[in-house]
Short mmCIF file of C-alpha atoms and ligand atoms in Angstrom, two decimals:
data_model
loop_
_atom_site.label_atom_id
_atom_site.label_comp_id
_atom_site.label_asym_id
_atom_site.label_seq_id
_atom_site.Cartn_x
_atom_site.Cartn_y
_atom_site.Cartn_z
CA UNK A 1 -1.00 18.30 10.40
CA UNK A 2 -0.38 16.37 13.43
CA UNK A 3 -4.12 15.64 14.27
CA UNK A 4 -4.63 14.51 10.49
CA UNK A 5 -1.19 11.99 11.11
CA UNK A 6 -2.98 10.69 14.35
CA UNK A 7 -6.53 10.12 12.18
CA UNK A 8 -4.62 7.97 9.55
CA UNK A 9 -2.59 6.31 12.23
CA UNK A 10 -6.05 5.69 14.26
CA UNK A 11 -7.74 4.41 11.58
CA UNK A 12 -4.94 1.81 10.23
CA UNK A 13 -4.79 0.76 13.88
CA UNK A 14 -8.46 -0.18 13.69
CA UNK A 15 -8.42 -1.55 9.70
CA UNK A 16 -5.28 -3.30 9.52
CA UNK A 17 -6.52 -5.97 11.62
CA UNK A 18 -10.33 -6.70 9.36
CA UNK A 19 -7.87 -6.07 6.23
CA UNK A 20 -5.94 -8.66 6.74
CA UNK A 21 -8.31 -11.51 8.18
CA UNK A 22 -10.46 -11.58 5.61
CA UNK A 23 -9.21 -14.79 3.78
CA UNK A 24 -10.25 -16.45 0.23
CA UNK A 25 -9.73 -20.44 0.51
CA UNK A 26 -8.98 -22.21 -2.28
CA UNK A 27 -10.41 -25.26 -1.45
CA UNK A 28 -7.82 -27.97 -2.29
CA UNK A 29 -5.59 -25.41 -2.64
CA UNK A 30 -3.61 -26.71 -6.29
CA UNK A 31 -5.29 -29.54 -6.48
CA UNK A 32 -8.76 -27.65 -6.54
CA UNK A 33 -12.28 -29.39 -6.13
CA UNK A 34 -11.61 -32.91 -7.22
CA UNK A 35 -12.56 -36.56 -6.61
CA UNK A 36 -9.95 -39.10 -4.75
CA UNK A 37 -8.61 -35.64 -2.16
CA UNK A 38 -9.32 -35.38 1.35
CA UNK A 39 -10.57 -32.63 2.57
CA UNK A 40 -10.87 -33.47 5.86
CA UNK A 41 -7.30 -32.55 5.99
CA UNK A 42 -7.46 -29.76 4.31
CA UNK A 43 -9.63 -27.96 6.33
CA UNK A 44 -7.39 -29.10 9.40
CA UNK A 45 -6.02 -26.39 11.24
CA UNK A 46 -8.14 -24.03 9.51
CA UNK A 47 -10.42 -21.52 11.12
CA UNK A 48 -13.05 -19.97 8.52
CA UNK A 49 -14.70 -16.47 9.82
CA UNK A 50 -17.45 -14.63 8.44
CA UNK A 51 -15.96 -12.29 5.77
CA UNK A 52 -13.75 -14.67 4.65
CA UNK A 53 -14.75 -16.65 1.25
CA UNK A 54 -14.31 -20.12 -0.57
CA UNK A 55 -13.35 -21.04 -4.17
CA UNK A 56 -13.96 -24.00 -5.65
CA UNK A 57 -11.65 -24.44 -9.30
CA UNK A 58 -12.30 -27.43 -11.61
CA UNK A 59 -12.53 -27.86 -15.30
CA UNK A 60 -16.09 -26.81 -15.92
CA UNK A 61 -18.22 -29.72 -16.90
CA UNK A 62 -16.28 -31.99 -14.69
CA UNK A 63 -17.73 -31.04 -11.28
CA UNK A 64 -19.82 -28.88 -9.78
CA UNK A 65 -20.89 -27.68 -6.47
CA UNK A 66 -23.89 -28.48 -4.46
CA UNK A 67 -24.61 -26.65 -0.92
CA UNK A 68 -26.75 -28.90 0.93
CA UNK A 69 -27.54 -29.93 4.63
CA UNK A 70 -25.66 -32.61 6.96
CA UNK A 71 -28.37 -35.66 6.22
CA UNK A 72 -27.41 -34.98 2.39
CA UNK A 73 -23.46 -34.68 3.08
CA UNK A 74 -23.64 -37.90 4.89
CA UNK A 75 -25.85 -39.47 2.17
CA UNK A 76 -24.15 -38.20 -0.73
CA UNK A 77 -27.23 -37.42 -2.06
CA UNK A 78 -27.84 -33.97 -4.28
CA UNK A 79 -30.85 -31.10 -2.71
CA UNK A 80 -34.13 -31.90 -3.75
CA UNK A 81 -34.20 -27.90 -4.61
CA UNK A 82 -31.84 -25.82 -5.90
CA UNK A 83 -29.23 -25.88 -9.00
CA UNK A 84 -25.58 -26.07 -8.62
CA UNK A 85 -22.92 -23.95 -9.16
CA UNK A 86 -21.03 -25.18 -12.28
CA UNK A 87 -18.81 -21.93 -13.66
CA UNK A 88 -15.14 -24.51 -12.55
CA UNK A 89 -14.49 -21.10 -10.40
CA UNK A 90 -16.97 -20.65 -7.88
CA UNK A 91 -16.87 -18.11 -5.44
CA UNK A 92 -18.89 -18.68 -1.96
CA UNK A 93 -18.98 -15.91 0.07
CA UNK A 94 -19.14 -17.47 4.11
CA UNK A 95 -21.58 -14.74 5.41
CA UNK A 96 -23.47 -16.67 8.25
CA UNK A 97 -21.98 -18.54 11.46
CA UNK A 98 -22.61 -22.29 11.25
CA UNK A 99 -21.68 -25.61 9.87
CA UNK A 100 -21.58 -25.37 6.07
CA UNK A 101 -21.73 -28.29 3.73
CA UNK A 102 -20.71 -28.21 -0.07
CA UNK A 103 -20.66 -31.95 -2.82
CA UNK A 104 -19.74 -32.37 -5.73
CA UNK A 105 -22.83 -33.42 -7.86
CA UNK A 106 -21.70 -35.67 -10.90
CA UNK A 107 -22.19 -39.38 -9.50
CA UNK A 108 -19.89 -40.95 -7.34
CA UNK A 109 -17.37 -38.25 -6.55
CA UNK A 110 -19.23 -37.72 -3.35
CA UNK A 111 -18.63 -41.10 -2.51
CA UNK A 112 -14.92 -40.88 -3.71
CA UNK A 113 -14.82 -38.16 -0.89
CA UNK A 114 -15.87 -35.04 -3.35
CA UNK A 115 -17.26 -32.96 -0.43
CA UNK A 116 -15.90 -30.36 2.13
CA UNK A 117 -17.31 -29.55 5.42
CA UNK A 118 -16.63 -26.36 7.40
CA UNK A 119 -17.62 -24.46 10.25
CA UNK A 120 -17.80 -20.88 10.23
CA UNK A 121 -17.08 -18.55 12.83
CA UNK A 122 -17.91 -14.97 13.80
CA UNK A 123 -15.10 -12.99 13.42
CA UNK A 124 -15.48 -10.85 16.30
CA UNK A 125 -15.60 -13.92 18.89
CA UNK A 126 -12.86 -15.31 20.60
CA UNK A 127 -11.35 -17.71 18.36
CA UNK A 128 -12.70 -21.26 20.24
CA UNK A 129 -9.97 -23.72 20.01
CA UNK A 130 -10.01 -27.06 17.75
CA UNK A 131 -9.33 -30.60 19.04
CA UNK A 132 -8.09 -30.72 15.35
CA UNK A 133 -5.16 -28.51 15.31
CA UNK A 134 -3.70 -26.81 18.66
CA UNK A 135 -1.91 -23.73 16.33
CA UNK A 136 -5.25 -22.85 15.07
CA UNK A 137 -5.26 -20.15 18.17
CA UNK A 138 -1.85 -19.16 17.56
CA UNK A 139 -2.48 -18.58 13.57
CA UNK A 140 -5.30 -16.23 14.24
CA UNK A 141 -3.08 -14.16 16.96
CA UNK A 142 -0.72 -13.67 14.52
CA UNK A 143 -2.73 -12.65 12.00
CA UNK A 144 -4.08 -9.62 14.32
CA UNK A 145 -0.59 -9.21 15.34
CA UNK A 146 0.55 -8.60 11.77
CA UNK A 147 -1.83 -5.83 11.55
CA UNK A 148 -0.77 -4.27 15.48
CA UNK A 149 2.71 -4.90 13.75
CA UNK A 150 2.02 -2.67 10.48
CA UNK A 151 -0.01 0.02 12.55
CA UNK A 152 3.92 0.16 14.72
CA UNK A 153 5.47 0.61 11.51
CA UNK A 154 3.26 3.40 10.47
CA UNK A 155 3.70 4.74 14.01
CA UNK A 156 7.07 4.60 13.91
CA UNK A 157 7.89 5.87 10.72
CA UNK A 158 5.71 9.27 11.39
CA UNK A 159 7.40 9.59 14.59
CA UNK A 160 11.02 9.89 13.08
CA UNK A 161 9.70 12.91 10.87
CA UNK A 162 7.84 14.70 13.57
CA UNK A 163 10.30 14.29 16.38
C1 LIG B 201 -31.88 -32.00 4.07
O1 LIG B 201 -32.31 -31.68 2.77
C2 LIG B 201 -33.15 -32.65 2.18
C3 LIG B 201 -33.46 -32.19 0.78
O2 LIG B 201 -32.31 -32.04 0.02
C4 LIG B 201 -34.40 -32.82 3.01
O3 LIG B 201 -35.19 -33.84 2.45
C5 LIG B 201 -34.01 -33.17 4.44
O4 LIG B 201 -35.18 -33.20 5.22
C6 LIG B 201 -33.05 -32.15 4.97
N1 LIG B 201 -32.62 -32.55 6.30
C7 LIG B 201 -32.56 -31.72 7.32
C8 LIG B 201 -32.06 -32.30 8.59
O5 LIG B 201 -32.90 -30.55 7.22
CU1 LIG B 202 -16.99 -34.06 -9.13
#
């Protein structure tokens, strides 16, 4: 009984952490993937890990989304190869480390700032900090804090019944 406590307990304590960093961005949060937003701010103070995944909303037919490479993003100009995504929900999973680079295709909304860069971290580095946002440390810490926090809880609350 108590061994099968301490195997729940032990493996919260090493879950609760991944569980709760794994994030889904909304990119533009309400205002979704758009023309005429900045997105430079609204990756500010962000920190995107592996694991963690991007949606971009629109009406479908009015946008679309274009991964390309950092000549095309400062170009505005659409990948020679390869179709967009166009469902006006698209879910991009962030599975490698590295500046990523997404544009809207439909012409002009490039240029009327219709693209997002990110960079994306692995999750099991040191979070490096951002001459963009100072808290961007301090957001991640809490994040693994909330899941020390939980596993405390859990700790705590199977300690009153056994003792
Ligand atoms: C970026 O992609 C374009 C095709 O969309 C290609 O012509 C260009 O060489 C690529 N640039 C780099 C730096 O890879
Ligand atoms: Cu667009």
């Amino acid at each position: 009984m108590l061994a099968s406590m301490i195997a729940v307990v032990a493996a919260l304590a090493v879950l609760a952490p991944t569980m709760v960093s794994a994030k889904q961005y909304v990119v533009g949060d309400g205002k979704g993937w758009t023309k005429d937003f900045d997105y430079t701010t609204w990756t500010a103070g962000k920190q995107f890990f592996v694991g963690d995944s991007l949606v971009f909303n629109y009406a479908q037919g009015s946008h679309n989304v274009f991964k390309v490479n950092g000549t095309d993003f400062l170009q505005c100009s659409k990948p020679l190869v390869g179709a967009p995504l166009t469902t006006g929900s698209d879910e991009i999973p962030l599975k490698t480390t590295g500046r990523k680079w997404y544009i809207c295709g439909v012409s002009g909304h490039c240029a009327s700032g219709q693209k997002l860069v990110i960079t994306v971290s692995d999750g099991s580095a040191a979070p490096a900090p951002t001459p963009v946002s100072p808290s961007t440390g301090a957001a991640s810490g809490s994040i693994i804090n909330a899941g020390a926090a939980a596993v405390m809880v859990v700790v705590g609350v199977l300690g009153m019944f056994m003792f």
